[in-house]
Short mmCIF file of C-alpha atoms in Angstrom, two decimals:
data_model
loop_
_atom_site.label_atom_id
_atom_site.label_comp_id
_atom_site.label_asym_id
_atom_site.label_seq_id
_atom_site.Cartn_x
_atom_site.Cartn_y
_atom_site.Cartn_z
CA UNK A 26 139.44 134.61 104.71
CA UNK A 27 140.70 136.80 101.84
CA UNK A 28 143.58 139.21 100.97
CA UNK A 29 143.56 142.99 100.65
CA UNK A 30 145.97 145.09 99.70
CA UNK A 31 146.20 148.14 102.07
CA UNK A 32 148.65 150.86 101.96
CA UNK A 33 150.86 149.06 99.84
CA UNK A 34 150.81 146.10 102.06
CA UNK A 35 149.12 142.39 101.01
CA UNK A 36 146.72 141.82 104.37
CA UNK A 37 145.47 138.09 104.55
CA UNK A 38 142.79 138.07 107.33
CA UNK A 39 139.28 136.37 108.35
CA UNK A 40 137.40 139.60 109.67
CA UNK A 41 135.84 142.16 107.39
CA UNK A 42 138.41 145.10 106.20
CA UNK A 43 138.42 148.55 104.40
CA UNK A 44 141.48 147.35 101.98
CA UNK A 45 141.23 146.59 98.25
CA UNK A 46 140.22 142.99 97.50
CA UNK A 47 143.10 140.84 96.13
CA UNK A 48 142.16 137.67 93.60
CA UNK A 49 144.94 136.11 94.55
CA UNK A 50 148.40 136.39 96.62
CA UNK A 51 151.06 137.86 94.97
CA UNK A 52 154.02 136.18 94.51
CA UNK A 53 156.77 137.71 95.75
CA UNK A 54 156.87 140.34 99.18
CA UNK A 55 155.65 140.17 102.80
CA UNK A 56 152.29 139.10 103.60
CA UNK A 57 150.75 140.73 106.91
CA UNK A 58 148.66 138.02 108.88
CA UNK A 59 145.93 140.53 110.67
CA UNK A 60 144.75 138.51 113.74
CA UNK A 61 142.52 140.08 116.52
CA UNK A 62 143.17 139.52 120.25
CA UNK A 63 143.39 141.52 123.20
CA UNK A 64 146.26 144.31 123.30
CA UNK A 65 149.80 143.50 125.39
CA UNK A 66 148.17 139.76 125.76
CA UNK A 67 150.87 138.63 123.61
CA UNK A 68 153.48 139.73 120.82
CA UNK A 69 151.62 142.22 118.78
CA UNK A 70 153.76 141.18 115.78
CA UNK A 71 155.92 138.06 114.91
CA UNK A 72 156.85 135.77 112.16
CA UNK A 73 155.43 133.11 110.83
CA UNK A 74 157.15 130.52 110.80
CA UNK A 75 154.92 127.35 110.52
CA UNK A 76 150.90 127.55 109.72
CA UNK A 77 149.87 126.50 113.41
CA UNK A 78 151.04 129.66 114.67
CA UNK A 79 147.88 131.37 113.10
CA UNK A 80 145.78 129.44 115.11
CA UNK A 81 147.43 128.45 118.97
CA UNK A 82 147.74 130.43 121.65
CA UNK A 83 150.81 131.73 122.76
CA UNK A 84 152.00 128.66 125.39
CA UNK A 85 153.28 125.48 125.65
CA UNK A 86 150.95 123.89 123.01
CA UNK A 87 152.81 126.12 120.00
CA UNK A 88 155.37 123.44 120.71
CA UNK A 89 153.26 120.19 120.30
CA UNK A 90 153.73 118.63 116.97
CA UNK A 91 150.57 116.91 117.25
CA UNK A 92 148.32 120.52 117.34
CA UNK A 93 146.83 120.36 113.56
CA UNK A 94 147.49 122.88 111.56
CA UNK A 95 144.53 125.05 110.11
CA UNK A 96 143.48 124.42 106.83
CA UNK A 97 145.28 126.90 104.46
CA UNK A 98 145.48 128.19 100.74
CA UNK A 99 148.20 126.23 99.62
CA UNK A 100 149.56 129.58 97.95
CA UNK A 101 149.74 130.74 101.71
CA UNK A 102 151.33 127.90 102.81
CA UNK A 103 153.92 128.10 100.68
CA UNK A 104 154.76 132.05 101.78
CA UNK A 105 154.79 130.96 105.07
CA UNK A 106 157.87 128.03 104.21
CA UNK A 107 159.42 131.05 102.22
CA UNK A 108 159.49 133.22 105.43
CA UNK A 109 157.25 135.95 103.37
CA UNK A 110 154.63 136.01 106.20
CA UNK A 111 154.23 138.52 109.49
CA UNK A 112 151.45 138.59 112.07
CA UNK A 113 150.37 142.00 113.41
CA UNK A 114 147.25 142.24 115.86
CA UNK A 115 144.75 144.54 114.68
CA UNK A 116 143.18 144.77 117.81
CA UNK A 117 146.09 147.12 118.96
CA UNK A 118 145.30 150.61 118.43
CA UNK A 119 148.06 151.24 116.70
CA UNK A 120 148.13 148.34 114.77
CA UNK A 121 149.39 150.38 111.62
CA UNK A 122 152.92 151.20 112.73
CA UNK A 123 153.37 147.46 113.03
CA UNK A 124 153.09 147.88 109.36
CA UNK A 125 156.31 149.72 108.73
CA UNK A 126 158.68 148.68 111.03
CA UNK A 127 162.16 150.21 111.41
CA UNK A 128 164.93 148.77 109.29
CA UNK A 129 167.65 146.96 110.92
CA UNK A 130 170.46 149.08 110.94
CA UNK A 131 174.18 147.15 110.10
CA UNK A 132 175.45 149.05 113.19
CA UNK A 133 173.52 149.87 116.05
CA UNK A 134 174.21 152.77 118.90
CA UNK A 135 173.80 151.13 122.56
CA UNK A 136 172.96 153.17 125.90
CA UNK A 137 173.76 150.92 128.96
CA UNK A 138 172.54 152.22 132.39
CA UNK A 139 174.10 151.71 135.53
CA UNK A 140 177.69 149.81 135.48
CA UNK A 141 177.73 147.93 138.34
CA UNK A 142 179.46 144.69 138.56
CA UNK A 143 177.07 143.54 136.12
CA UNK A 144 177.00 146.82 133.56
CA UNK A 145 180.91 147.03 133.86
CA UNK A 146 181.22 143.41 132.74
CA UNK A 147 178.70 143.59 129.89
CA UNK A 148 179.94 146.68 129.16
CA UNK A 149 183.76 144.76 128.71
CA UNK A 150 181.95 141.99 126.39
CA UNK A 151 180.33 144.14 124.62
CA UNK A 152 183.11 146.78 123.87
CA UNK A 153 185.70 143.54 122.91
CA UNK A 154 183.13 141.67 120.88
CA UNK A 155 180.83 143.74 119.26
CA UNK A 156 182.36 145.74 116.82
CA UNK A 157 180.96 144.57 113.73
CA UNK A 158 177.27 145.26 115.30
CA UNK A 159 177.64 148.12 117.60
CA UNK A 160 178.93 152.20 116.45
CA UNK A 161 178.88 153.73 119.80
CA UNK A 162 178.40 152.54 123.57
CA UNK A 163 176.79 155.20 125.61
CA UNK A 164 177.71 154.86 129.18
CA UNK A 165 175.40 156.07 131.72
CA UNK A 166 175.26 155.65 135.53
CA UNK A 167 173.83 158.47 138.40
CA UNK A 168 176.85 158.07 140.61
CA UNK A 169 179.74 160.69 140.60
CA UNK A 170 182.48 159.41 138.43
CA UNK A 171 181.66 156.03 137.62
CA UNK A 172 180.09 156.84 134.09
CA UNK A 173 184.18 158.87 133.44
CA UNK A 174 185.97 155.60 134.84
CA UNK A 175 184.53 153.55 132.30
CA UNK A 176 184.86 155.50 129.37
CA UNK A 177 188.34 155.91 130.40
CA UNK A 178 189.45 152.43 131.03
CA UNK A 179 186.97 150.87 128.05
CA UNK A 180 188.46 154.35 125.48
CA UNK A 181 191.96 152.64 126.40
CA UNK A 182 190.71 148.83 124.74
CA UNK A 183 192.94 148.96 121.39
CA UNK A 184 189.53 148.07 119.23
CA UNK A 185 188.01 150.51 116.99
CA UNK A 186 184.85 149.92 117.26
CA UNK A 187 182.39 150.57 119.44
CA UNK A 188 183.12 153.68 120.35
CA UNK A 189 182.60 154.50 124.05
CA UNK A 190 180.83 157.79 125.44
CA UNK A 191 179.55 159.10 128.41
CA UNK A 192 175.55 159.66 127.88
CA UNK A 193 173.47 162.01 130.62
CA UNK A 194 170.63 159.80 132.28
CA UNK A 195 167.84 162.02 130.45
CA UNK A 196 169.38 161.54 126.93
CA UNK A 197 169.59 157.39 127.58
CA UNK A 198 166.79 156.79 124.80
CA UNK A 199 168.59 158.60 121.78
CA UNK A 200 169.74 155.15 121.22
CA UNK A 201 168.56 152.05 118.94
CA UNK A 202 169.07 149.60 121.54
CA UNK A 203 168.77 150.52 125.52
CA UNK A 204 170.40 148.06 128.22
CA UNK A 205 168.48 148.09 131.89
CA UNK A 206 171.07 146.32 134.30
CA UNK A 207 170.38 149.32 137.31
CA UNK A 208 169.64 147.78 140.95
CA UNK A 209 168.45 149.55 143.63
CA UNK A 210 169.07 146.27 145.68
CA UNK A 211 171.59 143.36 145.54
CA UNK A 212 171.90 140.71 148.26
CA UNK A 213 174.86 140.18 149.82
CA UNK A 214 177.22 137.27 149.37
CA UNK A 215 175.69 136.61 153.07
CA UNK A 216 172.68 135.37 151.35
CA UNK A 217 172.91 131.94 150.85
CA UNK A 218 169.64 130.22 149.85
CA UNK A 219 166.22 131.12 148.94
CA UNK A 220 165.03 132.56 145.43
CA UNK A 221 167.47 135.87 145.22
CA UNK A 222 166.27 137.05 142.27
CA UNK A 223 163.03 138.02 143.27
CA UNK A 224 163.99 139.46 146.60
CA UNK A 225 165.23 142.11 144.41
CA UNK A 226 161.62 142.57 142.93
CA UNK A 227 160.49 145.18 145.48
CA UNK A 228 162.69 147.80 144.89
CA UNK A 229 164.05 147.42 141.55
CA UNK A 230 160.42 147.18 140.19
CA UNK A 231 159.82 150.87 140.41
CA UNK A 232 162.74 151.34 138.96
CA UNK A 233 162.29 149.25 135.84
CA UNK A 234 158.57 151.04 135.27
CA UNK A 235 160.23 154.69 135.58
CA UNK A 236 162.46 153.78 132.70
CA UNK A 237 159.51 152.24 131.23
CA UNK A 238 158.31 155.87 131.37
CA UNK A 239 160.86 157.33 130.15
CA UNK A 240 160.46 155.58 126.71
CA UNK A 241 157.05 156.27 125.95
CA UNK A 242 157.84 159.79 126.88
CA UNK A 243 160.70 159.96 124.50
CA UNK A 244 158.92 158.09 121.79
CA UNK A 245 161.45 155.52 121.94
CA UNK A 246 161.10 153.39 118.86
CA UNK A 247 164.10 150.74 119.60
CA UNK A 248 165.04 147.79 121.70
CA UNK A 249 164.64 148.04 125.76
CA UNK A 250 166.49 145.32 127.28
CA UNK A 251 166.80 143.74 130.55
CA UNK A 252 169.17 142.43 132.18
CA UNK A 253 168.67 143.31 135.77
CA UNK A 254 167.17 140.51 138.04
CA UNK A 255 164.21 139.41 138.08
CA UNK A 256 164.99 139.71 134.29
CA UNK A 257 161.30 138.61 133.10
CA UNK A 258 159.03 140.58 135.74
CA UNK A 259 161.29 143.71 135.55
CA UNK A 260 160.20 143.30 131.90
CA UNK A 261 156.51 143.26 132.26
CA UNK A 262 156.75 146.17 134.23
CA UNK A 263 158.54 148.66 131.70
CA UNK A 264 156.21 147.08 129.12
CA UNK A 265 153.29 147.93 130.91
CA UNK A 266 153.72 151.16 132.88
CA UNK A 267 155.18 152.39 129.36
CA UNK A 268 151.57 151.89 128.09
CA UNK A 269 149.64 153.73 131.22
CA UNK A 270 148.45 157.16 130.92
CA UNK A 271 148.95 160.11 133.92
CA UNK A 272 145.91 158.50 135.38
CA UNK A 273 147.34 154.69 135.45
CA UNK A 274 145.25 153.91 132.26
CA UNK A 275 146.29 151.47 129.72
CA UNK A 276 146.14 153.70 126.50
CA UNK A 277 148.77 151.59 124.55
CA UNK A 278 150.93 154.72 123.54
CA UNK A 279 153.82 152.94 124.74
CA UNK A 280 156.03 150.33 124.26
CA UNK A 281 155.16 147.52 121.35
CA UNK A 282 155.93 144.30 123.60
CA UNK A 283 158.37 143.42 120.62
CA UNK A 284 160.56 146.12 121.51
CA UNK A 285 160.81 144.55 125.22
CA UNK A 286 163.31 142.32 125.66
CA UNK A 287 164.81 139.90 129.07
CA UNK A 288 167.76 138.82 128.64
CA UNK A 289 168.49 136.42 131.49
CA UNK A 290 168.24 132.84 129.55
CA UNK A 291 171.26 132.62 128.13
CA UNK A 292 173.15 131.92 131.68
CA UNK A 293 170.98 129.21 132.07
CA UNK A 294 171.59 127.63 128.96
CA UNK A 295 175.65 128.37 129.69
CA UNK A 296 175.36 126.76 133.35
CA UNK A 297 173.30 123.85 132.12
CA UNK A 298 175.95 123.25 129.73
CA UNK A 299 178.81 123.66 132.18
CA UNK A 300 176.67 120.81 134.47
CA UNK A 301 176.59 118.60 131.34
CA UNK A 302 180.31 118.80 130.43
CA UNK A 303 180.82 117.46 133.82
CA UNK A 304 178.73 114.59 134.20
CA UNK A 305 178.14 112.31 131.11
CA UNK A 306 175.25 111.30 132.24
CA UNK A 307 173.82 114.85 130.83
CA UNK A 308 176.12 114.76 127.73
CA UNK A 309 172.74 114.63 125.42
CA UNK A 310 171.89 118.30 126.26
CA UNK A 311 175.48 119.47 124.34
CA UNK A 312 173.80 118.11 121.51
CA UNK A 313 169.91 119.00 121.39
CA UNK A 314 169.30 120.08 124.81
CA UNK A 315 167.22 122.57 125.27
CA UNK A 316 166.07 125.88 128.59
CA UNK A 317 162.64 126.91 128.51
CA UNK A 318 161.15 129.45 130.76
CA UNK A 319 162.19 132.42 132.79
CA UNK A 320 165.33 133.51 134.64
CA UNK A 321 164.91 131.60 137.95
CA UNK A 322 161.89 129.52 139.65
CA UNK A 323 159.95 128.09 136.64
CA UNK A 324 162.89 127.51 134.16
CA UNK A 325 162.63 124.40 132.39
CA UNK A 326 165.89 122.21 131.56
CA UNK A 327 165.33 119.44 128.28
CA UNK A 328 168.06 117.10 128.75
CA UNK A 329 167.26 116.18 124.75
CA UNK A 330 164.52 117.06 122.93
CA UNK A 331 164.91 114.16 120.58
CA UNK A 332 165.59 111.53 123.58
CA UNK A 333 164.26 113.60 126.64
CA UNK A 334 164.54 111.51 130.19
CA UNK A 335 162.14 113.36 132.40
CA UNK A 336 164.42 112.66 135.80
CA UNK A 337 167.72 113.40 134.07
CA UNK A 338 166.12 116.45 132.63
CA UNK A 339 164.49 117.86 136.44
CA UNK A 340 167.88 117.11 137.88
CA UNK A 341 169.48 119.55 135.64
CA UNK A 342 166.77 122.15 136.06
CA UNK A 343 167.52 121.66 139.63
CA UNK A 344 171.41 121.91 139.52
CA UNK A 345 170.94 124.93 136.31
CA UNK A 346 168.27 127.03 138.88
CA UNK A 347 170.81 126.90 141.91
CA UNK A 348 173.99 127.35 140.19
CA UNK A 349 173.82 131.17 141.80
CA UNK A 350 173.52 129.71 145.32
CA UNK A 351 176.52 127.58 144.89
CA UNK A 352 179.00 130.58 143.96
CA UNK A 353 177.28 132.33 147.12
CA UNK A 354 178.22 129.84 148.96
CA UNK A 355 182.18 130.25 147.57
CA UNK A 356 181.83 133.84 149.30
CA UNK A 357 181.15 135.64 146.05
CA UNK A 358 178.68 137.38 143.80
CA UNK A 359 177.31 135.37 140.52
CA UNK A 360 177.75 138.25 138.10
CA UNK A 361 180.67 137.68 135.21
CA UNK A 362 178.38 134.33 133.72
CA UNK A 363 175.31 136.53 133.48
CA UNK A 364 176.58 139.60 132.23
CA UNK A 365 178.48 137.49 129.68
CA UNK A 366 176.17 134.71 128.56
CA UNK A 367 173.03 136.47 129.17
CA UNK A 368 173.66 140.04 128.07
CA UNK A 369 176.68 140.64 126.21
CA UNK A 370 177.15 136.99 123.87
CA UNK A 371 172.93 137.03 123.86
CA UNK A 372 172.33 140.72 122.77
CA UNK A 373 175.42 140.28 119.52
CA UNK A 374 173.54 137.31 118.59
CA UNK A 375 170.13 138.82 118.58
CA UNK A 376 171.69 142.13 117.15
CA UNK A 377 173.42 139.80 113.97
CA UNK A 378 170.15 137.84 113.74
CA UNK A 379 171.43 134.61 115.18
CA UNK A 380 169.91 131.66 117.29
CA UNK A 381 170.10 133.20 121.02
CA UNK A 382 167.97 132.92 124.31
CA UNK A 383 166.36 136.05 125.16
CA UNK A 384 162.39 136.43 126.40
#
């Protein structure tokens, strides 16, 4: 391996490259780790955090403490403890925008489609909480009047900030940050048992890929966010058909699967909590408990990560993955936990560079 500087960028990477050879690692700046795999097979840029992620594959073996870590300059190793280093995947065709990437901006404009019982609620959170993160909150829903009720009743919240305005469905991505909650499909509070989430996949897939669309068309450059169930497939959809040509091609002119975000984890985490303030038995998990996974089937509760009990920690999958199901069977709709603990308290903490759960 060697470094390189290339457009006024230090590259550190094991395949032959076209930059200027460094003799050693500066001291000071960000160090781009170019690794080579397969576009949209992973993130396509990411920090560094620890010297195994340059070698493991992106699964549940990043986690294990026992995976060795490459052999590394210890020059390198020492950027990477100093946060100085960023993978980007130079397999990606357009591996050199990764580069540059936008600045975070202190305040960030929002465009939130469809305000449904979910969108209305995040919409609430986000317009009483997010002030110091968030100038304006485009609203934006097809339906005759619903897009002038809420920026009626949300103009009439006494805080300054964010400012709340009606945005036109083809003007959604002249945002930084975009917020998918549409639905074509709901079930019913009739629908008591089986995995609701994905019965929604059908219908609201198509959906999710013409927005997906819509962004690569517009050049978007921000954050697309889900929040619409199934959070995590909706996502791989907008990700992908974003990066199809008229033809159904992958070309990768699309999204950057950084930009792509779910936001459905946080509810767990909030209902596994909830569970564990009622039962002492799962007290741990207030302390170093841990959700892994997606937003439904396949979610993985850690009672403790320091003291994990494999029972304990399957029962509170169990009880965290049903939680919906048990306010369907109170006769009502499991939206206000979501919209609030996965969208609007998850997006402010992602948006102020906090610890959050997001996918």
């Amino acid at each position: 391996m060697a470094y390189y500087s290339y457009k006024n960028h230090v590259i550190y990477t094991e395949d032959l490259f076209s930059g200027q050879p460094l003799n050693r690692l500066p001291e000071t700046g960000e160090v781009i780790w170019l690794f080579r795999r397969p576009p949209l097979a992973g993130r396509e840029t990411f920090a560094v955090t620890d010297p195994a992620l340059l070698t493991v594959s992106e699964g549940p073996e990043t986690l294990d403490a026992s995976t060795p870590a490459p052999p590394l300059p210890p020059e390198l190793t020492a950027a990477i403890a100093a946060g100085r280093v960023r993978a980007v995947n130079g397999a990606h065709p357009r591996w050199e925008e990764l580069l540059d990437l936008p600045p975070r901006r202190e305040k960030v404009r929002v465009s939130l489609l469809a305000l449904g019982d979910v969108g209305s609620t995040l919409a609430m959170g986000l317009k009483l909480l997010g002030g110091d993160v968030i100038s304006t909150l485009g609203l934006c829903d097809v339906r005759e009047n619903v897009p002038q009720r809420w920026e009626f009743e949300l103009g009439q919240i006494a805080v300054p900030f964010p400012r709340v305005k009606i945005v036109k469905p083809e003007d959604v991505f002249g945002c930084d940050v975009f917020l998918f909650c549409a639905s074509r499909f709901v079930p019913d509070t009739a629908v008591k048992d089986g995995d609701v989430r994905m019965a929604q996949y059908e219908l609201n897939r198509p959906l999710a890929a013409s927005y997906g669309r819509m962004a690569r068309e517009a050049g978007f450059k921000g954050m697309f966010c889900v929040v619409s169930d199934p959070v995590d497939p909706l996502c791989r959809a907008a990700l992908l058909e974003s990066n199809r040509n008229e033809n159904g091609e992958l070309d990768y002119k699309g999204l950057f699967p950084y930009q792509v975000r779910g936001f459905g984890l946080g509810v767990m985490n909030a209902r596994a909590r909830y569970y564990a303030e009622k039962d002492p038995r799962f007290v741990d998990f207030l302390i170093d408990g841990r959700t892994f996974g997606p937003h439904g089937e396949g979610l993985i509760v850690a009672n403790s990560v320091s003291r994990y009990d494999d029972a304990l920690s399957r029962e509170l999958t169990e009880k965290t993955k049903h939680a919906n199901l048990d306010m369907r069977q109170l006769g009502y709709k499991p939206y206000v936990a979501p919209a609030l603990s996965s969208g609007a308290l998850s997006l402010l903490g992602c948006l102020r560079g906090a610890w959050h759960c997001s996918s």
